[in-house]
XYZ file of N, CA, C and O in Angstrom:
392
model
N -11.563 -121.159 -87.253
C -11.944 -121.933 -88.427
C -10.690 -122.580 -88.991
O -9.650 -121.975 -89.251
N -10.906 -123.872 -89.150
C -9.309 -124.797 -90.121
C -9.399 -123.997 -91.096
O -10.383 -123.361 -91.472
N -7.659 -124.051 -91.793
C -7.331 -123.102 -92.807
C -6.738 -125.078 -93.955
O -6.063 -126.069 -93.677
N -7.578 -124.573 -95.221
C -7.509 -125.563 -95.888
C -6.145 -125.747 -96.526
O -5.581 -124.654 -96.477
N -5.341 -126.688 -97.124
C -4.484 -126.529 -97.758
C -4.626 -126.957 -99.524
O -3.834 -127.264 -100.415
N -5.797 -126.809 -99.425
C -6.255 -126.826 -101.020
C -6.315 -125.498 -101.855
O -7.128 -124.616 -101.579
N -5.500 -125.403 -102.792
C -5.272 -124.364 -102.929
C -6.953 -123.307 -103.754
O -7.198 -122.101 -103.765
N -7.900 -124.773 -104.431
C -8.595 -124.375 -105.157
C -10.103 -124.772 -104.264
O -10.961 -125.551 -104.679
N -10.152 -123.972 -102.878
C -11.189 -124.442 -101.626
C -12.514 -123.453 -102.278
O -12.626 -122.337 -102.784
N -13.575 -124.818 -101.858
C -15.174 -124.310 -102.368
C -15.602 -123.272 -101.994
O -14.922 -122.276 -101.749
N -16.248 -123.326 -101.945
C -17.126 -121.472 -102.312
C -17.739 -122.098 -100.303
O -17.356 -121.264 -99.483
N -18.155 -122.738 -99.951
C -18.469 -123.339 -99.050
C -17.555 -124.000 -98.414
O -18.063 -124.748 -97.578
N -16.152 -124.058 -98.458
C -15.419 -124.964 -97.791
C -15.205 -125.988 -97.383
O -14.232 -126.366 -96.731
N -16.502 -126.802 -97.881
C -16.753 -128.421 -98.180
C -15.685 -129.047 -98.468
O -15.036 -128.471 -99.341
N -15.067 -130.355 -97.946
C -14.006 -130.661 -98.495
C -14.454 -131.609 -99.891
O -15.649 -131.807 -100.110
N -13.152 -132.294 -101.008
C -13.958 -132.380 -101.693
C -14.104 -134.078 -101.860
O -13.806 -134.711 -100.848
N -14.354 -134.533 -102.550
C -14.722 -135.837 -102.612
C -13.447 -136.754 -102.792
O -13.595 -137.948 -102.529
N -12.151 -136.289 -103.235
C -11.486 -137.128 -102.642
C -10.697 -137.106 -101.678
O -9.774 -137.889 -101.450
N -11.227 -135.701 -100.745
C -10.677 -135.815 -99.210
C -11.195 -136.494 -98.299
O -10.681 -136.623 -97.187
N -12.820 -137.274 -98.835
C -13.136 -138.076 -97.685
C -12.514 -139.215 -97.720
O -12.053 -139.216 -98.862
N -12.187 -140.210 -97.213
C -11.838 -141.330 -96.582
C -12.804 -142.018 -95.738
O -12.983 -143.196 -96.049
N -13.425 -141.609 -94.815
C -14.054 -142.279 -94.269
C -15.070 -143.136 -94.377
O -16.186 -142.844 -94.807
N -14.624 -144.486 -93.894
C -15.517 -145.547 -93.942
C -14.935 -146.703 -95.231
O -15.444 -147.685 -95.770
N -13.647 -146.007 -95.362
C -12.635 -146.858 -96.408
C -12.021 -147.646 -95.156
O -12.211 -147.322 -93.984
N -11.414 -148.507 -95.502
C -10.914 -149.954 -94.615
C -9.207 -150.192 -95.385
O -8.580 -149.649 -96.295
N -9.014 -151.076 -94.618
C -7.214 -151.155 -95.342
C -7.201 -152.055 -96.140
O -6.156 -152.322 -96.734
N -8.439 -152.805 -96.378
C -8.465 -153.762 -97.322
C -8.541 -153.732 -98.518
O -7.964 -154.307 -99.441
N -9.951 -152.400 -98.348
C -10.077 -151.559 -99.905
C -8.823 -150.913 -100.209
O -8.482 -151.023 -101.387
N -7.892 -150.140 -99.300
C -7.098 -149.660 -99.349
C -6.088 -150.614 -100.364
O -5.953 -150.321 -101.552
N -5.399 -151.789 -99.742
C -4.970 -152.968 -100.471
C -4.898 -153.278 -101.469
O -3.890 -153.485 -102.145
N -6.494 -153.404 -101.854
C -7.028 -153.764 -103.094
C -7.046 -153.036 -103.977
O -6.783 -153.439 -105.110
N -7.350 -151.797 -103.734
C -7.332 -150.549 -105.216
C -5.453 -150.031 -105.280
O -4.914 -149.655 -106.320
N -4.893 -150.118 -104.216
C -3.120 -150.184 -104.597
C -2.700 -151.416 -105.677
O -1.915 -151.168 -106.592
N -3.234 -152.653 -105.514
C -3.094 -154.103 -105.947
C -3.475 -153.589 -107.453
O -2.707 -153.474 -108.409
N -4.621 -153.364 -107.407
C -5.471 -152.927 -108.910
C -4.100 -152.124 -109.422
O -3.174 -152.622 -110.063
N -4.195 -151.059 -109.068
C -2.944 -150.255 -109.699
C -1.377 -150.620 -110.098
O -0.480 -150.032 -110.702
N -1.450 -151.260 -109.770
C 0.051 -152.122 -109.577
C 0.328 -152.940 -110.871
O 1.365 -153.258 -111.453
N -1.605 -153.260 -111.203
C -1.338 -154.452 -111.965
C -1.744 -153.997 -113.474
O -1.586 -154.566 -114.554
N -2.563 -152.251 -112.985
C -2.765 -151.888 -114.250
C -1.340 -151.238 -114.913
O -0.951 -151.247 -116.080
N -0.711 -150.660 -113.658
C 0.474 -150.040 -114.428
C 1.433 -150.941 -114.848
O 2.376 -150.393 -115.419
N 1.519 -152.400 -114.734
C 2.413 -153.209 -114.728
C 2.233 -153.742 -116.965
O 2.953 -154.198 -117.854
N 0.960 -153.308 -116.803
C 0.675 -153.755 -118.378
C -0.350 -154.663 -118.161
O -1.276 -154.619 -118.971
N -0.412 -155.523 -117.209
C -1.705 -156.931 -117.705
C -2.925 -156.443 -117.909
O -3.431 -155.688 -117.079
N -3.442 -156.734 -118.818
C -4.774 -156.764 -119.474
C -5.675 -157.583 -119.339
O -5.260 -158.663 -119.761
N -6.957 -157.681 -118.885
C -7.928 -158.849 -118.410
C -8.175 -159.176 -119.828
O -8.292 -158.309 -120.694
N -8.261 -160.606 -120.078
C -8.732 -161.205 -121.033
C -9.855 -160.937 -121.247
O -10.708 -160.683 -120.396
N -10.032 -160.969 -122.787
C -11.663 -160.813 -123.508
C -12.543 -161.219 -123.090
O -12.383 -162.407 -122.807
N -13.947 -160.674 -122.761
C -15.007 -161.143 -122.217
C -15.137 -162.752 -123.200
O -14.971 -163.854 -122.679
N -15.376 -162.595 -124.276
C -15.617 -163.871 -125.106
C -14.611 -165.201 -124.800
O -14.906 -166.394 -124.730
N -13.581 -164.665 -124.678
C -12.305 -165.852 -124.513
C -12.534 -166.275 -123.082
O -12.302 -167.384 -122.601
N -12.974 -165.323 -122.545
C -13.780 -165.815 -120.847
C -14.144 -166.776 -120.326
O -13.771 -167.600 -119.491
N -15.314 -166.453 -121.233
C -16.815 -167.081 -121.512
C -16.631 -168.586 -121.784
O -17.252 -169.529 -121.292
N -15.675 -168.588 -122.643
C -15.304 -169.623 -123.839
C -14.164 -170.589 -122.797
O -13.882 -171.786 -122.853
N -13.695 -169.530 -121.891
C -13.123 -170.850 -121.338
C -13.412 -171.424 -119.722
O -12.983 -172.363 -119.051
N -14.264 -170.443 -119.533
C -15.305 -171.047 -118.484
C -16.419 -172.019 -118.547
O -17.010 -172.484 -117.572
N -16.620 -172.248 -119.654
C -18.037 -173.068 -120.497
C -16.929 -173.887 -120.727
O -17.322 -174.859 -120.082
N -15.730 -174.258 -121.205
C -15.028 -175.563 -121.314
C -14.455 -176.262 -120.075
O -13.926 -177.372 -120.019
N -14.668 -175.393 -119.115
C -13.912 -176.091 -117.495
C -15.359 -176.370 -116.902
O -15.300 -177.125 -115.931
N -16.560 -175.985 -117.212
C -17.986 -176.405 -116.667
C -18.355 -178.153 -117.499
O -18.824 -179.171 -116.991
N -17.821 -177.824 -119.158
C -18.178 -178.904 -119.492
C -17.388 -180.138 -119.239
O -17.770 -181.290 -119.445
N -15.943 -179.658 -118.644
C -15.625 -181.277 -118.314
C -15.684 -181.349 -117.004
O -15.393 -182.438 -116.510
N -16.022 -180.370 -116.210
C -16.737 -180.750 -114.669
C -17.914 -181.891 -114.779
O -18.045 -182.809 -113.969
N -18.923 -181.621 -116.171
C -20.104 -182.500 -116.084
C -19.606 -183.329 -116.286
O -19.827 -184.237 -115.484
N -18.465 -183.697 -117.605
C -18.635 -184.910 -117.882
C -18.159 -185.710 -117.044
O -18.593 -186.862 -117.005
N -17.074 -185.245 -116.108
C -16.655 -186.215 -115.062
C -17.214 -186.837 -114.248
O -17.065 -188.026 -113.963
N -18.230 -185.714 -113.603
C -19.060 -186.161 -112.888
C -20.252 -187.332 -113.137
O -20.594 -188.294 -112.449
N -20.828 -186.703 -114.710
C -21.434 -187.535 -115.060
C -21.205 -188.856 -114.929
O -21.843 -189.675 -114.269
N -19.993 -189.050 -115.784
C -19.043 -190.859 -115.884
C -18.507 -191.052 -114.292
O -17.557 -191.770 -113.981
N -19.217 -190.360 -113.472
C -18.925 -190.593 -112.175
C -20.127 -191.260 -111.738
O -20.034 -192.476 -111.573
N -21.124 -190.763 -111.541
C -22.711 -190.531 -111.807
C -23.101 -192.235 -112.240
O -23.680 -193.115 -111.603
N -22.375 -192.208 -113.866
C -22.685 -193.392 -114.847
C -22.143 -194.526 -113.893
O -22.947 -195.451 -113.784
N -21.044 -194.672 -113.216
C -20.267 -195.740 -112.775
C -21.123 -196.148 -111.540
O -21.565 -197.278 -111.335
N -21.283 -195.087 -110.774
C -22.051 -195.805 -109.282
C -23.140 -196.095 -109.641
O -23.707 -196.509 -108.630
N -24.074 -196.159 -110.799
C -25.230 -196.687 -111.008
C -24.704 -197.587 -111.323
O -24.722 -198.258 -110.292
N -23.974 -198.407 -112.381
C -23.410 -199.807 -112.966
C -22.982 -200.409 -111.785
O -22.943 -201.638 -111.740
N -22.579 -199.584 -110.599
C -22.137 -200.754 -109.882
C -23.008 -200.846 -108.164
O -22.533 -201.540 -107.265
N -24.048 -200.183 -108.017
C -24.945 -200.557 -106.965
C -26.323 -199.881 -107.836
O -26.713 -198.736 -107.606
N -27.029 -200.860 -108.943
C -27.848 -200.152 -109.421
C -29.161 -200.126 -108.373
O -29.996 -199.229 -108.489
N -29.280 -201.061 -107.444
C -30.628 -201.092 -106.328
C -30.530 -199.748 -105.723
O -31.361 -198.856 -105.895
N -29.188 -199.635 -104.819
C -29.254 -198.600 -104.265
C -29.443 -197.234 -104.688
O -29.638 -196.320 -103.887
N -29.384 -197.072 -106.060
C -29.575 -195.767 -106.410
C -30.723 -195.382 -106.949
O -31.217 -194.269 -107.135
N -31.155 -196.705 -107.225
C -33.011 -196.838 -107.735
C -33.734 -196.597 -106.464
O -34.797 -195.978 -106.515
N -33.190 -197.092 -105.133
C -33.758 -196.512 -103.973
C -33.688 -194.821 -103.881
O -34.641 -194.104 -103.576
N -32.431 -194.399 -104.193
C -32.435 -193.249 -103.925
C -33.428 -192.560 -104.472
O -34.406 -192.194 -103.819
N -33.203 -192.235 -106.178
C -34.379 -191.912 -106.851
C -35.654 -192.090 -106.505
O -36.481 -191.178 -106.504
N -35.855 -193.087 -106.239
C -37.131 -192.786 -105.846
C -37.020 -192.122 -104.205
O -37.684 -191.087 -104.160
N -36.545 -192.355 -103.240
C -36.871 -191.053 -102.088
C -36.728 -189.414 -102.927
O -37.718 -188.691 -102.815
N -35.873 -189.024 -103.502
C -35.854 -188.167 -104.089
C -36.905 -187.977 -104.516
O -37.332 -186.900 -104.100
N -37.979 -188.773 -105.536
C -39.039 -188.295 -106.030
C -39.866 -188.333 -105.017
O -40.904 -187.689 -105.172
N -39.711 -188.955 -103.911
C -41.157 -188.810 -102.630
C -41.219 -187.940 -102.069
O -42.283 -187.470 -101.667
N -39.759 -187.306 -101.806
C -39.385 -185.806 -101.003
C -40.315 -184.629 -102.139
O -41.362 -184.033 -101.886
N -39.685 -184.602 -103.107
C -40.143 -183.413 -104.080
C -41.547 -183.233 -104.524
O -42.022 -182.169 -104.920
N -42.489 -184.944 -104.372
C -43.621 -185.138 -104.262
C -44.691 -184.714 -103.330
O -45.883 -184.431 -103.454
N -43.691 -184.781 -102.175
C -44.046 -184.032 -100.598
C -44.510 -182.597 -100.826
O -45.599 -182.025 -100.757
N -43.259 -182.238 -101.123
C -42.790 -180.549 -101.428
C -43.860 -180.083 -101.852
O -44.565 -179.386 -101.122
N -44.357 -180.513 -103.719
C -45.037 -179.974 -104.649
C -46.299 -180.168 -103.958
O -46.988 -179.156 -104.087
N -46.924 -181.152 -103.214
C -48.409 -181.082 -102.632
C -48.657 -180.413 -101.598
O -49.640 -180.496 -100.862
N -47.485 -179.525 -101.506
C -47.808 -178.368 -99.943
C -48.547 -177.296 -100.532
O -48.933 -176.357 -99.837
């Protein structure tokens, strides 16, 4: 029988939950060293709210760019995009009568 080197071994000799390893990878490995590194280093994840707040301001000038992107190729091939729209609505017209 293996002789454990835990000094405080189960009543059953089960090893204990953080002697398994297996089915850990070197990546997780990596990653939870990385984590540690960065908790002991001091950085602190920013506030959920300040998050939030500044993910909703990099979404809203994604639209607007796009939008005044959007706005411009209609001003300047308005046929072709009136074509589009409407295939768009014939496709989705398709769709909805299945």
């Amino acid at each position: 029988m293996p002789v454990s080197n835990d000094p405080n071994p189960g009543a059953d000799g089960a090893p204990s939950p953080e002697d398994i390893t297996e089915g850990r990878s070197d990546h997780s490995d990596r990653l939870e060293g990385a984590a540690d590194e960065i908790l002991a280093a001091g950085a602190r994840p920013r506030p959920l709210r300040r998050a939030v707040r500044e993910d909703a301001a990099e979404v809203r000038d994604w639209a607007r760019h796009r939008g005044s992107r959007a706005c411009e190729a209609i001003r300047d091939e308005p046929i072709r995009m009136t074509l589009y729209a409407l295939g768009v609505g014939v496709l989705i017209g398709l769709l909805a009568a299945r």
